[in-house]
Tab-separated table of C-alpha atoms in Angstrom:
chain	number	residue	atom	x	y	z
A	1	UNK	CA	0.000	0.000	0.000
A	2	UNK	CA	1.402	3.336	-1.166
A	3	UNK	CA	1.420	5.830	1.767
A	4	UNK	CA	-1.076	8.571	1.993
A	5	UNK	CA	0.197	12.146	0.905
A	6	UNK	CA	0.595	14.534	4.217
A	7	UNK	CA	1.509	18.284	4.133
A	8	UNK	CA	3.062	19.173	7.682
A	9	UNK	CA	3.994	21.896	9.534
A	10	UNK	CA	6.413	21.361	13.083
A	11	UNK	CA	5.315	24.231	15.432
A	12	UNK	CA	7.757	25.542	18.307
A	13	UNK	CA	11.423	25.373	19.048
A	14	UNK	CA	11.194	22.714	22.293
A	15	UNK	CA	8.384	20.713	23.647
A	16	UNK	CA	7.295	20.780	20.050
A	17	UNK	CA	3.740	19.469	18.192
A	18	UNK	CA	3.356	18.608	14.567
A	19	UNK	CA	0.403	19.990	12.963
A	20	UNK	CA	-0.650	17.488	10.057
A	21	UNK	CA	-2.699	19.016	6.369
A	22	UNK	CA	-5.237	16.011	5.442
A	23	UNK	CA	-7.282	16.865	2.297
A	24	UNK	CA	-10.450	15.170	1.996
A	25	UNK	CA	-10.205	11.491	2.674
A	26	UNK	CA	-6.304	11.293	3.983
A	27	UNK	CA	-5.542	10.069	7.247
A	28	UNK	CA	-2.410	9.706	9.488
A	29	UNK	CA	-2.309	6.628	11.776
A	30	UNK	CA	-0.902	8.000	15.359
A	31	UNK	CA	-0.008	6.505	18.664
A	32	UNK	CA	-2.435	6.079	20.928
A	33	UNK	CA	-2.834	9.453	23.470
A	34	UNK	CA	-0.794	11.954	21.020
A	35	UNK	CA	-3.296	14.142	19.752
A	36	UNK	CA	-3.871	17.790	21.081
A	37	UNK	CA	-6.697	19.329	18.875
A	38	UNK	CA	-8.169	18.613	15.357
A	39	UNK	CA	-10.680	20.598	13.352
A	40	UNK	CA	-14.069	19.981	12.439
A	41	UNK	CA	-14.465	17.118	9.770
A	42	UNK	CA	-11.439	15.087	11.231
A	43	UNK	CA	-12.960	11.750	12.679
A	44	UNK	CA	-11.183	9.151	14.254
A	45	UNK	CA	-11.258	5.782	15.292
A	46	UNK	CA	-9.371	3.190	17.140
A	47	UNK	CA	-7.997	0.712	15.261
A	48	UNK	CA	-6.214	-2.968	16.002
A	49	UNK	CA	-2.864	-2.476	13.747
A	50	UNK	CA	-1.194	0.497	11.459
A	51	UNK	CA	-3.890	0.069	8.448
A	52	UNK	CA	-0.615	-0.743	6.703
A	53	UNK	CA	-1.868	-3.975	4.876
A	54	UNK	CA	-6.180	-3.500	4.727
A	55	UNK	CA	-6.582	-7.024	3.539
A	56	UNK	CA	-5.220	-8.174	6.617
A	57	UNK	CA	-7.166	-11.071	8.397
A	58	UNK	CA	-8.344	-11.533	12.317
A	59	UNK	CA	-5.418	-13.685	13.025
A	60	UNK	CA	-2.776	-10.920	11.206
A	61	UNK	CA	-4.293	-8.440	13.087
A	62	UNK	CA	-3.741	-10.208	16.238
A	63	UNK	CA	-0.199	-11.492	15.542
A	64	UNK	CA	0.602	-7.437	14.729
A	65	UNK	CA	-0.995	-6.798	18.434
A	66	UNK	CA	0.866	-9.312	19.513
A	67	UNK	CA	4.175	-7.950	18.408
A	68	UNK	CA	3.271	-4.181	19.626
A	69	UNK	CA	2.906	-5.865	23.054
A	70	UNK	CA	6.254	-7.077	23.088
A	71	UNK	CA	7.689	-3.506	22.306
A	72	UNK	CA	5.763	-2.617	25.361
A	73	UNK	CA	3.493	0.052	23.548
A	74	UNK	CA	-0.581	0.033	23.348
A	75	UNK	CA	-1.987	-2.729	20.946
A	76	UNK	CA	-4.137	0.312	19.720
A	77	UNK	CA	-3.613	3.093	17.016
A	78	UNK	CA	-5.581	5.741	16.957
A	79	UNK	CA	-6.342	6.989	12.862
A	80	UNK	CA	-7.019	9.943	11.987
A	81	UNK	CA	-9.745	10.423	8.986
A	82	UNK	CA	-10.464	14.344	6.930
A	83	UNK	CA	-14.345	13.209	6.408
A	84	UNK	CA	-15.222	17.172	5.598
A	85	UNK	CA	-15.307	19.116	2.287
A	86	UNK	CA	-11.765	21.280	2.817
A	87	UNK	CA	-8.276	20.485	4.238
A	88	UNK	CA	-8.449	20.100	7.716
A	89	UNK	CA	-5.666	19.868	10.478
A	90	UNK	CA	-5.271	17.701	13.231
A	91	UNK	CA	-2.005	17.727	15.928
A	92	UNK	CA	-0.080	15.513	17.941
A	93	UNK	CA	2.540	16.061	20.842
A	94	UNK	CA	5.405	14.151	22.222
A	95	UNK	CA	5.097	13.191	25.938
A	96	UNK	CA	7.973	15.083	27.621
A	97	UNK	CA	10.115	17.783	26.649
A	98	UNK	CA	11.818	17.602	23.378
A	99	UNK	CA	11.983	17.840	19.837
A	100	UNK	CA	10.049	15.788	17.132
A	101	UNK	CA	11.845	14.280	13.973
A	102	UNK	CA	10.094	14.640	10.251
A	103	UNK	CA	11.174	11.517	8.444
A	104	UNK	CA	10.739	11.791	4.742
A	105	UNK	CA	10.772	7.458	3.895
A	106	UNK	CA	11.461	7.555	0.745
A	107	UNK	CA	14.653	9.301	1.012
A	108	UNK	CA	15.644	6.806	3.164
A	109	UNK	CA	15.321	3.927	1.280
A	110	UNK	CA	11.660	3.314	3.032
A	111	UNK	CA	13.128	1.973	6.217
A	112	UNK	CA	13.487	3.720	9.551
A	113	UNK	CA	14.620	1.909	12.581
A	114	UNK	CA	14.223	3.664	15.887
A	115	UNK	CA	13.976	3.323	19.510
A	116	UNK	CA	11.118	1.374	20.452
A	117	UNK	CA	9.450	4.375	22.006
A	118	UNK	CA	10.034	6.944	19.372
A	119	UNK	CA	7.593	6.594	17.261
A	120	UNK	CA	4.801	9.460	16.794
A	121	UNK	CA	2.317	9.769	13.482
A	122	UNK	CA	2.630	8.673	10.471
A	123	UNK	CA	0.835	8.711	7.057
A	124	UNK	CA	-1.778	5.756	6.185
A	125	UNK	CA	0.050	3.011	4.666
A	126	UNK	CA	3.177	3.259	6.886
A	127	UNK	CA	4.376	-0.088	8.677
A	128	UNK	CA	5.093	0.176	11.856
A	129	UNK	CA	6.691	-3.295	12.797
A	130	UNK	CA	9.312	-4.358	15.341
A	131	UNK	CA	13.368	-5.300	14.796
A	132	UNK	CA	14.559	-8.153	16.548
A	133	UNK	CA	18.905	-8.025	16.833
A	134	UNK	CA	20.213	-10.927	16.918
A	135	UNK	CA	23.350	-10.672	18.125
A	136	UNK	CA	23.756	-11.173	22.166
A	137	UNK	CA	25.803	-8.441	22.477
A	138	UNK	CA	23.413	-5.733	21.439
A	139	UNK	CA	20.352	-7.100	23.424
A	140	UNK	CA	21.620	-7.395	26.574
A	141	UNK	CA	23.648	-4.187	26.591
A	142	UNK	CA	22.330	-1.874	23.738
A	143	UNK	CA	19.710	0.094	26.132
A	144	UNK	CA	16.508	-1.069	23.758
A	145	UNK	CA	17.200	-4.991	23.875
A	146	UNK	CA	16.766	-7.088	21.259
A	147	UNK	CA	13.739	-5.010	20.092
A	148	UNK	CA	13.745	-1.758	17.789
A	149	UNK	CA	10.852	-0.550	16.219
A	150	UNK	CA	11.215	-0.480	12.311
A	151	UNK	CA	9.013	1.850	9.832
A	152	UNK	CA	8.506	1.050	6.202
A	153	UNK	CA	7.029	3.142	3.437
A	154	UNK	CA	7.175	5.705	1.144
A	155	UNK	CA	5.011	8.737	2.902
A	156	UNK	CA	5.927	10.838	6.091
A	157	UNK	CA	6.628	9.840	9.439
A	158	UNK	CA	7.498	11.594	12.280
A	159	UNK	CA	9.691	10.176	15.618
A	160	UNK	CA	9.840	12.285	19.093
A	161	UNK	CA	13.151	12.578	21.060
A	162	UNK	CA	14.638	14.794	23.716
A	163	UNK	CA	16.532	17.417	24.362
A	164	UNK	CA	18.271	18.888	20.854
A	165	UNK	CA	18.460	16.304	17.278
A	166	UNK	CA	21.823	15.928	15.946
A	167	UNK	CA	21.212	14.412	12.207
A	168	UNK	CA	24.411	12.563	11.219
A	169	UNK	CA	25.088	11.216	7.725
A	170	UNK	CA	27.744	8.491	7.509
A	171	UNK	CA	29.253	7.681	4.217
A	172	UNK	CA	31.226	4.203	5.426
A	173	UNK	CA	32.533	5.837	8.795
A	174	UNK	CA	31.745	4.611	12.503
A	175	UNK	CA	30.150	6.551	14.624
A	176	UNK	CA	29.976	5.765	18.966
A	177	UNK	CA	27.468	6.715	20.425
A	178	UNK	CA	26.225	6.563	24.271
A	179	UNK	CA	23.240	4.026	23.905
A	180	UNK	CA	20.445	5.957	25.376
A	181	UNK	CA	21.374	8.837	22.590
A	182	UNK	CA	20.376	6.733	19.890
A	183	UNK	CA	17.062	7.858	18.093
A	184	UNK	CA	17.214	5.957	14.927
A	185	UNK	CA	19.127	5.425	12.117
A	186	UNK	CA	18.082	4.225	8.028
A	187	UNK	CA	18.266	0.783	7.077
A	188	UNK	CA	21.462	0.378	4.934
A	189	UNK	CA	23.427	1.431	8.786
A	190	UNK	CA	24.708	-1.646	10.887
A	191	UNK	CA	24.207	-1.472	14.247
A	192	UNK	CA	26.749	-3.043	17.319
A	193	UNK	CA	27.825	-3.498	20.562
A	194	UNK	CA	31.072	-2.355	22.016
A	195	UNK	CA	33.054	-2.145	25.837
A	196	UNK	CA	33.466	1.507	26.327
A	197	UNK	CA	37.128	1.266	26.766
A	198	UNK	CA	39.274	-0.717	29.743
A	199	UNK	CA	37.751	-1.162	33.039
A	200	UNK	CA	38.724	1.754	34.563
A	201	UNK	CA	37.075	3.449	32.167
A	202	UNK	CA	34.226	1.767	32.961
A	203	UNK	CA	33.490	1.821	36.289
A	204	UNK	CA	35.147	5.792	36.443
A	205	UNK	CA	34.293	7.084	33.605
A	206	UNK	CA	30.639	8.115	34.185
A	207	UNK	CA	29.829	6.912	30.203
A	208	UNK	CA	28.374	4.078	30.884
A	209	UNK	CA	29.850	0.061	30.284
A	210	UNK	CA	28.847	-0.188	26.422
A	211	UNK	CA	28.891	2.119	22.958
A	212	UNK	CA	26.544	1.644	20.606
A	213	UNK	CA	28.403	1.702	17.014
A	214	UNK	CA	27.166	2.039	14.229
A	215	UNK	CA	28.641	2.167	10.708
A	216	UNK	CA	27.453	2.182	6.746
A	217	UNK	CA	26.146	4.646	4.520
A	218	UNK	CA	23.147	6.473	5.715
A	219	UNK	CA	21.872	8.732	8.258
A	220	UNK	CA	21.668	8.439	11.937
A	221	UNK	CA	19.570	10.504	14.547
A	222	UNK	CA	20.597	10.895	18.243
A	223	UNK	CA	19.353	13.058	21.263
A	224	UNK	CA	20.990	15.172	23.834
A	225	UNK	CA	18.487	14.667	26.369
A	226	UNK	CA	17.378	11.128	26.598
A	227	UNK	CA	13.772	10.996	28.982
A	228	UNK	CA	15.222	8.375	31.206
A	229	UNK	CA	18.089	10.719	32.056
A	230	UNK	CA	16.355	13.018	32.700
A	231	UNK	CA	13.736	11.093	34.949
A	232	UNK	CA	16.829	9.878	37.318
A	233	UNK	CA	18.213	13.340	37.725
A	234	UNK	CA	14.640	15.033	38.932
A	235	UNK	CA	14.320	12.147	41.058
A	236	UNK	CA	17.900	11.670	42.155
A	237	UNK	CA	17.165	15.527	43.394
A	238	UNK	CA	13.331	14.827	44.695
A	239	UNK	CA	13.146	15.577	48.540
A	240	UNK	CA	10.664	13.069	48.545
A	241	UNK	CA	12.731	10.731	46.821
A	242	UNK	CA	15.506	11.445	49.323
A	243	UNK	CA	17.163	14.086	47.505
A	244	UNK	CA	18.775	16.984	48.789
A	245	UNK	CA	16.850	20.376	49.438
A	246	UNK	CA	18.551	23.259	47.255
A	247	UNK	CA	16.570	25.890	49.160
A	248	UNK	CA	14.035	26.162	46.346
A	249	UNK	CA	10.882	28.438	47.846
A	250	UNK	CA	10.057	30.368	50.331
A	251	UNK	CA	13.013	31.490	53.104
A	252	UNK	CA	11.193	28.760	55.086
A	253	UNK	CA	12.344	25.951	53.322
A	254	UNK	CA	11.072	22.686	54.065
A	255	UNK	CA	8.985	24.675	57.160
A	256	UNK	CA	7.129	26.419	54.256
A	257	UNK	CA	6.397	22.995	52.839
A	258	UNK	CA	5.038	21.339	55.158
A	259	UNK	CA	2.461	24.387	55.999
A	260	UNK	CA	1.683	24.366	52.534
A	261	UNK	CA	1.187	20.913	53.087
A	262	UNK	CA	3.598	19.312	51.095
């Protein structure tokens, strides 16, 4: 199935939303909870699977469920339908701070492979479909396992990352790369395993024990900010949490808290 034709438009600089241009009878497949506001004459409706393949039986259905499972998302995707007369717009959000990713597949050879969570919208007709790596090495240690999420088509798609995208193109080079900075990367890019350095380097180095490399021709995508980073540093600092007060408030500190009654 040839992928629905989207216009676009990626509003803000951080904590961005994508606003997507559906003439009559387009529609953009999204996960489940994105959306922030559509216009009148955009219906929707919860669907079991991506719409990719419409010929699709009961039990294909259910094996594609069964695989979304396993990458720990909803079974669900929610699509997105212009019913009305006009073009009509409809929106969609990441989840926490960051920036989102406009993915062109056909100028990347109609395969994306991304973090498992990265994943946004994407035009009718996209496959989204998981990546299972083989190799030991990378599922134990590469920070997604032995699953990736992989997008096929020829339309747009858009991934969500955080802090600030760094777009890399690699023309037979390796790149290293911390493993939770790893967005995604186009399918002609092998993707590895490797010890960040001797064991002092591990244990003291504060990088983490493994590098994910990657090498080939194509383009990779990586984040500054990665959420769980992020999560472990405001919680590392939570008072509730057993963080340290940094005298945040009033000049009554944790006094003011507690009247307040936190």
């Amino acid at each position: 199935m040839r992928c629905h034709e989207i216009d676009y438009e990626i509003i803000g600089s951080e904590m961005q939303l994508v606003e997507i241009e559906l003439d009559p009878g387009e529609t953009v497949v999204a996960e489940a909870g994105a959306m922030t506001y559509m216009e009148e004459g955009i219906a929707f409706e919860t669907r079991m699977g991506d719409g990719s393949e419409p010929e699709q039986g009961l039990m294909g259905k259910l094996f594609s469920a069964g695989k979304r499972i396993v990458t720990g998302e909803s079974i669900f995707t929610t699509h997105f339908s212009n019913q009305g007369v006009g073009k009509r717009r409809v929106a969609f959000s990441a989840p926490y701070p960051g920036n989102i990713i406009p993915l062109n597949m056909a100028l990347h050879g109609e395969n994306v492979t991304c973090q498992k969570d990265a994943f946004l919208c994407a035009a009718l007709g996209t496959k989204i479909d998981i990546a299972f790596n083989r190799k030991i090495g990378v599922g134990l240690f590469g920070g997604e396992g032995f699953i990736l999420q992989s997008l096929q088509g020829d339309g747009m798609a858009f991934i969500q990352a955080g802090g600030t995208i760094i777009e890399k193109k690699l023309r037979g080079e390796t790149l290293r790369v911390d493993t939770g900075c790893l967005v995604g990367f186009s399918g002609h890019i092998k993707y590895d395993i490797e010890r960040a350095g001797n064991l002092k380097s591990m244990v003291f180095g504060g990088e983490g024990l493994f590098l994910a490399t990657l090498k080939g021709e194509g383009t990779i995508w990586l984040q500054s900010l990665p959420f769980s980073r992020m999560a472990d540093r405001i919680l590392s600092h939570a008072p509730s949490a057993g963080g340290s007060n940094r005298g945040e408030g009033s000049a009554l500190g944790g006094i003011g808290r507690l009247l307040d009654g936190n």
